[in-house]
Amino acid sequence: LKRLNLSQGDRVKLSQKATQSIEQLYQLQQPDGGFAGYPGSKTSNPFLTPYGAESLAAARQAGFQVDSQRLKRLQTYLEKLLANPGKYKFCRANTCQQSVRLNTLIALAALEDYRSDFLVTIIDNWDNLSSVDQVKLVRYLSFLPGWEQQAKPLMAKIDQRLYETGRSARVNLPRQWGWLESNTVNQAEMLQLFVAQKAKPVTLDRLLQGLLDLRRDGKWSNSYDNAQALTALVKYSELEPEKANFKTTVKLGRKSLKTVRLQETGQTQAEINLPMNKLPQGKTDLAIEKSGVGRLHYLAAYRYRLQGNQPGRLNGLRVIRSIRPANQETLLEQMNLY
């Protein structure tokens, strides 16, 4: 909340909502310490409990009050789940067990209990893990001391999934488990991984842009996607100094176009538009200089149109659907670009 430019009233509302959500999570906790999947259920859910544990850990880190006794019971459940996920009849398959173990390790780490139990077995089952679990595994290995070497060859495989353009980088995978494995979840997990890997700023910015591009009308497709995307944005924001303050000067050749001091004045962005008839003739360097603390994000674009009316042009692959009676040439309907 500290990093959001919100009014005091909005901050209070968000805090109240977070407190209510914590209480709702408490109501789902079972005597064994795990969380049920829905109100009224009397059985802890091995897939959702680790996610609930990460949520409470994030709430505690953000400064909210979290019941320590509930966390202790939750941690006991997670320890037992890690040792024997197969106690649930629907999780007897090896793939299910390794997925539950991986997410349980991540949940325990969020509660500041770092372990390497069953990691070798999980790595050996790499090919059977979902795409999201594979990214989570490499991220976990990245910050677990002594496991960096095991993470390197797996990271190389993850790298091959990225489709990069000049503006963004997107995860290039077929859609899998619906909302649990949506494009947004894959993109959010990938951004968190590259933050953990301390990737180059340009790659991180492209991954960020790829995540933002998945929004429609300012939001992602469902509440889970929103939560995962916002979690990744928080991790990305932690790379920025909390009190960024710097000056930026834009020069074209020897001419200074504009100097802007961001943050200190409350200003966070600036735009410069230079008409084509003001551009110098011949080759000229565009220089963007920055001094101070913080990261500068910028876009330099050159746009123009040809004079006069230009003829239309068809490029790439075109699909035309035509409907005819069987074994006849008569055209009933055609669906085309028009």
PDB file of C-alpha atoms in Angstrom, residues 33 70 150 176 196 202 228 254 260 308 327:
ATOM      1  CA  GLY A  33      -4.420 -26.992  10.420  1.00  0.00           C
ATOM      2  CA  ARG A  70      -3.160 -20.688  13.518  1.00  0.00           C
ATOM      3  CA  GLN A 150      20.653 -27.646 -10.428  1.00  0.00           C
ATOM      4  CA  GLN A 176      -3.465 -26.132 -20.008  1.00  0.00           C
ATOM      5  CA  ALA A 196      14.531 -13.825  -8.644  1.00  0.00           C
ATOM      6  CA  VAL A 202      15.173  -4.805 -20.497  1.00  0.00           C
ATOM      7  CA  GLN A 228      -1.344 -13.804  -9.326  1.00  0.00           C
ATOM      8  CA  ARG A 254      23.288  19.425 -29.455  1.00  0.00           C
ATOM      9  CA  VAL A 260      12.232  16.752 -16.122  1.00  0.00           C
ATOM     10  CA  GLY A 308      -1.148  10.531 -50.744  1.00  0.00           C
ATOM     11  CA  ASN A 327     -20.436 -31.982 -54.196  1.00  0.00           C
TER      12      ASN A 327
END
